[in-house]
């Protein structure tokens, strides 16, 4: 069978290699790891690879993904990463064993749903230690924990933090210690054990690797460093991991030598942007069959160092292939490494075929 284009090629064996490196680091600290596959829409082969490599639980931001993960029968607890949507409480309680919460209101809604379904739901209270995304402000966390302790069918099992997502704040000894201190005050106010302290996402790994992560932090939720092999603080390669875990392949549908600056009066482009052009003279340009409906065109790096992405519209990717070192002709394939944002789009686009490659 001839593979279609555009396609996203996924290498689960390589992702498993990365997962072993990263999970070993977490386990050596005495911490559990939740495997996060949301950037590939919880692709079953990727979830299997991460669980096979030793993930203790499986986490995702979308309840639809947790539903498909449940069908895999992995016998690992499932965790919802996104703050719960009140109107979806029943599905959340059904498909997520554990949720991350940032208000007493959402804990009450989940408690009600769990009571109606006759189950006990586990919850983590998120604390905002500075990134300004989710979490209760530290000085009123104890009150929330105390009130949560009284909710039926709901078990508050610990606290958590999420950094480097919105505000770009780096996990540090100070903000991790603050999280431990908040846990201690919540424990005192509520009488609950609160044994789980979920320190964060891939951005926690540099502090963990440095040896300075406080010992009390005993849970991490890890996606990007495993799936793309990157240090998320600066996007450098994470030591011991591979970066050839996913690959985008598109096809050349037009090849023409054209000037590098458009001819005629210019206004905004189709996306309301005013684009500046460098005059590099006449250049051989290729158009590929992928566009901004499928990915972020600034987030894909051609494997051929002589090919440059110069732009894109909804359905067309424009490349400068004047200096290409590989063969370029109508119908030939061009491959790229996507960054996190580009991969998110590729995995989500129904127009991009997903192919699993072994080895
Ligand atoms: C996405 C997400 C993670 C995983 O983040 P990575 O940077 O991919 O490791 C962890 N926690 C929460 C709350 C998330 O939304």
Tab-separated table of C-alpha atoms and ligand atoms in Angstrom:
chain	number	residue	atom	x	y	z
A	1	UNK	CA	0.000	0.000	0.000
A	2	UNK	CA	1.311	3.444	-0.909
A	3	UNK	CA	1.343	5.766	2.088
A	4	UNK	CA	-0.751	8.891	1.708
A	5	UNK	CA	0.331	12.457	2.266
A	6	UNK	CA	0.242	14.466	4.373
A	7	UNK	CA	0.963	11.957	7.108
A	8	UNK	CA	2.254	11.957	10.648
A	9	UNK	CA	4.611	9.048	11.288
A	10	UNK	CA	4.813	8.019	14.941
A	11	UNK	CA	7.601	5.855	16.396
A	12	UNK	CA	6.270	4.391	19.671
A	13	UNK	CA	9.392	2.260	20.328
A	14	UNK	CA	11.502	5.427	20.397
A	15	UNK	CA	8.986	7.160	22.655
A	16	UNK	CA	9.245	4.134	24.989
A	17	UNK	CA	13.043	4.567	25.065
A	18	UNK	CA	12.611	8.207	26.088
A	19	UNK	CA	9.988	7.257	28.640
A	20	UNK	CA	12.340	4.796	30.353
A	21	UNK	CA	15.020	7.486	30.733
A	22	UNK	CA	12.607	10.050	32.165
A	23	UNK	CA	10.541	7.689	34.333
A	24	UNK	CA	13.708	6.187	35.849
A	25	UNK	CA	14.694	9.683	36.951
A	26	UNK	CA	11.291	10.224	38.595
A	27	UNK	CA	11.225	6.775	40.196
A	28	UNK	CA	14.742	7.261	41.588
A	29	UNK	CA	13.311	10.268	43.462
A	30	UNK	CA	10.572	8.028	44.870
A	31	UNK	CA	7.978	9.755	42.696
A	32	UNK	CA	5.152	8.353	40.587
A	33	UNK	CA	4.693	9.401	36.983
A	34	UNK	CA	1.505	10.111	35.084
A	35	UNK	CA	2.062	9.636	31.333
A	36	UNK	CA	0.581	12.475	29.272
A	37	UNK	CA	-0.185	11.774	25.610
A	38	UNK	CA	-2.484	14.712	24.876
A	39	UNK	CA	-0.183	16.195	22.213
A	40	UNK	CA	-0.858	13.087	20.088
A	41	UNK	CA	-4.548	12.955	21.134
A	42	UNK	CA	-3.734	9.924	23.342
A	43	UNK	CA	-2.774	7.791	20.324
A	44	UNK	CA	-3.203	4.212	21.627
A	45	UNK	CA	0.254	3.046	20.480
A	46	UNK	CA	1.886	5.953	22.297
A	47	UNK	CA	-0.127	5.354	25.457
A	48	UNK	CA	0.804	1.646	25.323
A	49	UNK	CA	4.478	2.565	24.878
A	50	UNK	CA	4.473	4.889	27.888
A	51	UNK	CA	2.652	2.437	30.130
A	52	UNK	CA	4.981	-0.372	28.993
A	53	UNK	CA	7.919	1.834	29.954
A	54	UNK	CA	6.662	2.062	33.530
A	55	UNK	CA	4.135	4.900	33.835
A	56	UNK	CA	2.187	4.622	37.083
A	57	UNK	CA	-0.909	6.361	35.757
A	58	UNK	CA	-2.247	7.837	32.533
A	59	UNK	CA	-3.286	11.481	32.358
A	60	UNK	CA	-4.964	13.584	29.709
A	61	UNK	CA	-6.600	16.960	29.407
A	62	UNK	CA	-9.624	15.766	27.422
A	63	UNK	CA	-12.321	13.507	28.760
A	64	UNK	CA	-12.787	12.062	25.221
A	65	UNK	CA	-9.153	10.897	25.333
A	66	UNK	CA	-9.634	9.364	28.790
A	67	UNK	CA	-12.647	7.503	27.404
A	68	UNK	CA	-10.547	5.979	24.617
A	69	UNK	CA	-7.732	5.223	27.085
A	70	UNK	CA	-10.247	3.400	29.325
A	71	UNK	CA	-11.063	1.131	26.369
A	72	UNK	CA	-7.397	0.011	26.238
A	73	UNK	CA	-7.822	-1.797	29.575
A	74	UNK	CA	-4.424	-0.769	30.942
A	75	UNK	CA	-5.178	-1.172	34.651
A	76	UNK	CA	-3.628	2.159	35.531
A	77	UNK	CA	-5.448	4.990	37.315
A	78	UNK	CA	-6.563	7.784	34.985
A	79	UNK	CA	-6.127	11.463	35.727
A	80	UNK	CA	-7.886	14.452	34.142
A	81	UNK	CA	-5.433	17.346	33.760
A	82	UNK	CA	-7.802	20.056	32.712
A	83	UNK	CA	-9.881	21.829	35.331
A	84	UNK	CA	-13.236	19.989	35.354
A	85	UNK	CA	-16.119	21.418	33.351
A	86	UNK	CA	-19.123	21.469	35.726
A	87	UNK	CA	-21.682	20.392	33.080
A	88	UNK	CA	-19.522	17.334	32.246
A	89	UNK	CA	-19.187	16.168	35.877
A	90	UNK	CA	-20.878	12.808	35.324
A	91	UNK	CA	-18.588	11.781	32.463
A	92	UNK	CA	-15.590	13.076	34.380
A	93	UNK	CA	-16.365	10.996	37.443
A	94	UNK	CA	-17.018	7.984	35.221
A	95	UNK	CA	-13.803	8.175	33.174
A	96	UNK	CA	-11.300	9.907	35.443
A	97	UNK	CA	-10.234	8.270	38.704
A	98	UNK	CA	-8.447	11.454	39.747
A	99	UNK	CA	-9.004	15.099	38.787
A	100	UNK	CA	-6.966	18.272	39.303
A	101	UNK	CA	-9.149	20.987	40.823
A	102	UNK	CA	-8.782	24.641	41.607
A	103	UNK	CA	-11.979	25.557	43.408
A	104	UNK	CA	-14.294	24.285	46.095
A	105	UNK	CA	-17.123	24.704	43.583
A	106	UNK	CA	-15.745	22.095	41.206
A	107	UNK	CA	-15.065	19.702	44.098
A	108	UNK	CA	-18.701	20.079	45.177
A	109	UNK	CA	-19.981	19.360	41.671
A	110	UNK	CA	-17.783	16.236	41.431
A	111	UNK	CA	-18.876	15.109	44.888
A	112	UNK	CA	-22.535	15.380	43.823
A	113	UNK	CA	-21.883	13.455	40.599
A	114	UNK	CA	-19.939	10.741	42.438
A	115	UNK	CA	-22.755	10.375	44.967
A	116	UNK	CA	-25.320	9.962	42.194
A	117	UNK	CA	-23.177	7.311	40.530
A	118	UNK	CA	-22.376	5.598	43.841
A	119	UNK	CA	-18.586	5.910	43.508
A	120	UNK	CA	-15.789	7.699	45.355
A	121	UNK	CA	-13.843	10.228	43.325
A	122	UNK	CA	-10.266	11.238	44.081
A	123	UNK	CA	-9.215	14.856	43.752
A	124	UNK	CA	-6.030	16.887	43.876
A	125	UNK	CA	-6.156	20.542	44.899
A	126	UNK	CA	-4.087	22.702	42.564
A	127	UNK	CA	-2.180	25.560	44.165
A	128	UNK	CA	-1.075	28.603	42.165
A	129	UNK	CA	2.547	29.058	43.205
A	130	UNK	CA	3.102	31.851	40.684
A	131	UNK	CA	2.408	30.866	37.058
A	132	UNK	CA	-1.123	32.360	37.138
A	133	UNK	CA	-2.793	29.535	35.283
A	134	UNK	CA	-4.812	27.155	37.465
A	135	UNK	CA	-4.810	26.852	41.210
A	136	UNK	CA	-6.152	28.389	44.392
A	137	UNK	CA	-4.107	31.182	45.865
A	138	UNK	CA	-1.831	29.718	48.609
A	139	UNK	CA	-3.303	31.720	51.466
A	140	UNK	CA	-6.770	30.305	51.080
A	141	UNK	CA	-5.904	26.706	50.192
A	142	UNK	CA	-6.314	25.470	53.784
A	143	UNK	CA	-9.925	26.718	53.913
A	144	UNK	CA	-10.741	24.916	50.654
A	145	UNK	CA	-9.127	21.683	51.898
A	146	UNK	CA	-11.040	21.885	55.159
A	147	UNK	CA	-14.360	22.295	53.332
A	148	UNK	CA	-13.462	19.552	50.810
A	149	UNK	CA	-12.842	17.108	53.659
A	150	UNK	CA	-16.538	17.270	54.493
A	151	UNK	CA	-17.772	16.444	50.961
A	152	UNK	CA	-19.350	13.013	50.522
A	153	UNK	CA	-18.004	10.550	47.921
A	154	UNK	CA	-14.954	12.730	47.392
A	155	UNK	CA	-11.468	11.979	48.649
A	156	UNK	CA	-8.937	14.807	48.531
A	157	UNK	CA	-5.651	12.918	48.072
A	158	UNK	CA	-3.134	15.738	47.759
A	159	UNK	CA	-2.038	19.001	46.215
A	160	UNK	CA	-0.387	19.942	42.945
A	161	UNK	CA	1.089	22.776	40.941
A	162	UNK	CA	1.502	23.565	37.277
A	163	UNK	CA	4.284	25.875	36.146
A	164	UNK	CA	5.886	27.115	32.930
A	165	UNK	CA	2.567	26.919	31.065
A	166	UNK	CA	1.031	30.371	31.073
A	167	UNK	CA	3.441	32.667	32.899
A	168	UNK	CA	6.582	30.708	31.986
A	169	UNK	CA	7.623	30.511	35.664
A	170	UNK	CA	10.415	27.947	36.216
A	171	UNK	CA	9.983	25.312	38.943
A	172	UNK	CA	12.412	26.195	41.733
A	173	UNK	CA	13.322	25.047	45.215
A	174	UNK	CA	11.338	28.056	46.500
A	175	UNK	CA	8.064	27.428	44.682
A	176	UNK	CA	8.265	23.657	45.303
A	177	UNK	CA	8.890	24.299	49.021
A	178	UNK	CA	5.894	26.629	48.999
A	179	UNK	CA	3.792	23.772	47.595
A	180	UNK	CA	4.979	21.466	50.404
A	181	UNK	CA	4.227	24.167	53.005
A	182	UNK	CA	0.737	24.673	51.587
A	183	UNK	CA	0.192	20.915	51.749
A	184	UNK	CA	1.220	20.963	55.402
A	185	UNK	CA	-1.208	23.771	56.236
A	186	UNK	CA	-4.016	22.023	54.304
A	187	UNK	CA	-3.243	18.828	56.194
A	188	UNK	CA	-3.454	20.616	59.514
A	189	UNK	CA	-6.708	22.395	58.650
A	190	UNK	CA	-8.472	19.352	57.176
A	191	UNK	CA	-7.066	16.427	59.136
A	192	UNK	CA	-6.564	14.664	55.781
A	193	UNK	CA	-3.352	12.782	54.939
A	194	UNK	CA	-2.833	14.541	51.556
A	195	UNK	CA	-0.047	12.133	50.662
A	196	UNK	CA	0.289	13.113	47.019
A	197	UNK	CA	2.237	16.204	45.986
A	198	UNK	CA	2.162	16.551	42.210
A	199	UNK	CA	5.074	18.842	41.395
A	200	UNK	CA	4.379	19.588	37.785
A	201	UNK	CA	4.929	18.815	34.124
A	202	UNK	CA	8.077	18.326	32.012
A	203	UNK	CA	9.366	21.698	33.225
A	204	UNK	CA	10.048	20.063	36.630
A	205	UNK	CA	12.614	17.657	35.174
A	206	UNK	CA	15.621	20.037	35.157
A	207	UNK	CA	15.190	20.715	38.899
A	208	UNK	CA	14.693	16.997	39.505
A	209	UNK	CA	17.839	16.112	37.519
A	210	UNK	CA	19.843	18.742	39.428
A	211	UNK	CA	19.133	16.874	42.663
A	212	UNK	CA	17.494	19.912	44.293
A	213	UNK	CA	13.856	18.832	44.023
A	214	UNK	CA	12.443	18.617	47.583
A	215	UNK	CA	11.999	14.971	48.628
A	216	UNK	CA	8.311	15.496	49.494
A	217	UNK	CA	7.406	16.079	45.814
A	218	UNK	CA	6.280	12.576	44.863
A	219	UNK	CA	4.361	12.855	41.592
A	220	UNK	CA	4.990	14.287	38.124
A	221	UNK	CA	2.807	14.580	35.012
A	222	UNK	CA	5.060	14.193	31.997
A	223	UNK	CA	4.323	14.588	28.294
A	224	UNK	CA	6.672	16.613	26.092
A	225	UNK	CA	10.088	15.483	27.334
A	226	UNK	CA	9.076	11.874	26.688
A	227	UNK	CA	7.308	12.416	23.369
A	228	UNK	CA	9.729	14.920	21.793
A	229	UNK	CA	12.911	14.353	23.831
A	230	UNK	CA	13.192	18.037	24.713
A	231	UNK	CA	14.068	20.090	27.748
A	232	UNK	CA	11.004	22.334	27.808
A	233	UNK	CA	12.764	25.261	29.486
A	234	UNK	CA	14.913	25.959	26.409
A	235	UNK	CA	13.886	23.218	23.904
A	236	UNK	CA	17.385	21.711	23.948
A	237	UNK	CA	17.693	17.916	23.654
A	238	UNK	CA	17.004	16.105	26.949
A	239	UNK	CA	20.102	14.004	27.774
A	240	UNK	CA	19.726	10.352	26.772
A	241	UNK	CA	16.556	10.826	24.721
A	242	UNK	CA	15.849	10.763	20.998
A	243	UNK	CA	14.212	13.484	18.986
A	244	UNK	CA	13.268	11.338	15.961
A	245	UNK	CA	10.017	10.168	17.547
A	246	UNK	CA	7.555	11.736	15.111
A	247	UNK	CA	7.847	12.914	11.525
A	248	UNK	CA	5.611	14.878	9.195
A	249	UNK	CA	5.676	13.909	5.527
A	250	UNK	CA	4.068	16.188	2.924
A	251	UNK	CA	4.142	16.112	-0.882
A	252	UNK	CA	5.190	18.676	-3.454
A	253	UNK	CA	2.213	19.798	-5.554
A	254	UNK	CA	3.832	22.732	-7.351
A	255	UNK	CA	7.443	23.554	-8.195
A	256	UNK	CA	8.282	26.858	-9.854
A	257	UNK	CA	11.098	29.398	-9.935
A	258	UNK	CA	9.611	32.708	-8.773
A	259	UNK	CA	10.765	36.045	-7.371
A	260	UNK	CA	11.005	36.204	-3.555
A	261	UNK	CA	8.948	39.397	-3.314
A	262	UNK	CA	5.311	39.507	-4.511
A	263	UNK	CA	4.486	41.731	-7.494
A	264	UNK	CA	1.714	44.340	-7.250
A	265	UNK	CA	0.160	46.480	-4.520
A	266	UNK	CA	-0.017	44.579	-1.245
A	267	UNK	CA	-2.671	44.455	1.492
A	268	UNK	CA	-3.257	41.991	4.319
A	269	UNK	CA	-2.994	38.271	3.600
A	270	UNK	CA	-5.788	35.740	4.181
A	271	UNK	CA	-5.034	35.721	7.927
A	272	UNK	CA	-5.187	39.486	8.443
A	273	UNK	CA	-1.406	39.747	8.635
A	274	UNK	CA	0.902	42.110	6.800
A	275	UNK	CA	3.950	40.083	5.778
A	276	UNK	CA	7.419	41.478	5.042
A	277	UNK	CA	9.477	39.788	2.311
A	278	UNK	CA	13.281	39.489	1.953
A	279	UNK	CA	14.431	40.016	-1.614
A	280	UNK	CA	16.604	36.994	-2.325
A	281	UNK	CA	16.106	37.159	-6.094
A	282	UNK	CA	14.587	34.359	-8.165
A	283	UNK	CA	14.256	31.187	-6.102
A	284	UNK	CA	12.981	27.676	-6.719
A	285	UNK	CA	9.834	27.364	-4.622
A	286	UNK	CA	7.754	24.336	-3.804
A	287	UNK	CA	4.213	24.155	-2.526
A	288	UNK	CA	3.319	21.192	-0.291
A	289	UNK	CA	-0.113	19.785	0.496
A	290	UNK	CA	-0.388	20.879	4.115
A	291	UNK	CA	-1.414	24.176	5.658
A	292	UNK	CA	-2.471	26.189	8.633
A	293	UNK	CA	-5.672	24.205	8.994
A	294	UNK	CA	-3.461	21.234	9.957
A	295	UNK	CA	-0.479	22.636	11.785
A	296	UNK	CA	1.518	25.672	12.794
A	297	UNK	CA	3.697	26.268	9.714
A	298	UNK	CA	6.311	28.111	11.805
A	299	UNK	CA	6.705	25.034	14.007
A	300	UNK	CA	7.901	22.503	11.425
A	301	UNK	CA	11.579	22.087	10.592
A	302	UNK	CA	12.513	20.468	7.240
A	303	UNK	CA	14.963	17.564	7.577
A	304	UNK	CA	16.836	18.774	4.503
A	305	UNK	CA	18.957	21.693	5.779
A	306	UNK	CA	18.737	23.280	2.315
A	307	UNK	CA	14.944	23.636	2.515
A	308	UNK	CA	13.325	26.572	4.295
A	309	UNK	CA	9.681	27.125	5.231
A	310	UNK	CA	8.730	30.577	3.985
A	311	UNK	CA	5.042	30.619	4.731
A	312	UNK	CA	1.698	28.986	4.448
A	313	UNK	CA	-1.986	29.492	3.914
A	314	UNK	CA	-4.871	27.278	5.013
A	315	UNK	CA	-4.018	24.447	2.627
A	316	UNK	CA	-0.610	25.250	1.143
A	317	UNK	CA	2.865	25.253	2.635
A	318	UNK	CA	5.418	27.320	0.716
A	319	UNK	CA	9.048	26.219	0.770
A	320	UNK	CA	12.249	27.693	-0.623
A	321	UNK	CA	13.942	24.639	-2.138
A	322	UNK	CA	16.618	26.449	-4.191
A	323	UNK	CA	19.387	24.933	-2.032
A	324	UNK	CA	17.761	21.534	-1.420
A	325	UNK	CA	20.226	18.668	-1.089
A	326	UNK	CA	17.544	16.010	-1.625
A	327	UNK	CA	15.574	15.438	-4.804
A	328	UNK	CA	12.704	17.851	-5.337
A	329	UNK	CA	10.154	17.259	-8.092
A	330	UNK	CA	6.400	17.335	-8.443
A	331	UNK	CA	5.064	14.475	-6.319
A	332	UNK	CA	8.183	14.003	-4.203
A	333	UNK	CA	7.933	13.858	-0.424
A	334	UNK	CA	9.418	16.369	2.007
A	335	UNK	CA	9.814	15.465	5.685
A	336	UNK	CA	9.821	17.661	8.775
A	337	UNK	CA	10.206	17.522	12.553
A	338	UNK	CA	7.290	19.275	14.278
A	339	UNK	CA	7.612	21.160	17.566
A	340	UNK	CA	5.010	20.716	20.313
A	341	UNK	CA	2.502	23.211	18.926
A	342	UNK	CA	2.833	21.913	15.374
A	343	UNK	CA	2.465	18.296	16.551
A	344	UNK	CA	-0.684	19.217	18.475
A	345	UNK	CA	-2.252	20.458	15.240
A	346	UNK	CA	-1.053	17.520	13.138
A	347	UNK	CA	-2.369	14.959	15.614
A	348	UNK	CA	-5.712	16.754	15.822
A	349	UNK	CA	-6.238	17.349	12.092
A	350	UNK	CA	-8.491	14.734	10.489
A	351	UNK	CA	-6.800	15.580	7.167
A	352	UNK	CA	-3.434	14.205	8.296
A	353	UNK	CA	-3.046	10.437	8.188
A	354	UNK	CA	-1.429	8.847	11.262
A	355	UNK	CA	0.986	5.982	10.650
A	356	UNK	CA	2.818	3.910	13.252
A	357	UNK	CA	6.377	2.878	12.412
A	358	UNK	CA	8.292	0.243	14.386
A	359	UNK	CA	11.923	0.450	15.371
B	1	LIG	C1	-0.219	19.177	29.599
B	1	LIG	C2	-0.108	19.105	31.056
B	1	LIG	C3	0.952	18.390	31.632
B	1	LIG	C4	2.064	17.764	30.797
B	1	LIG	O1	2.886	18.786	30.299
B	1	LIG	P1	4.233	18.479	29.484
B	1	LIG	O2	4.926	19.792	29.417
B	1	LIG	O3	3.836	17.960	28.162
B	1	LIG	O4	5.007	17.490	30.283
B	1	LIG	C5	0.990	18.306	32.999
B	1	LIG	N1	0.055	18.893	33.773
B	1	LIG	C6	-0.983	19.593	33.260
B	1	LIG	C7	-1.981	20.214	34.178
B	1	LIG	C8	-1.095	19.729	31.886
B	1	LIG	O5	-2.116	20.423	31.371
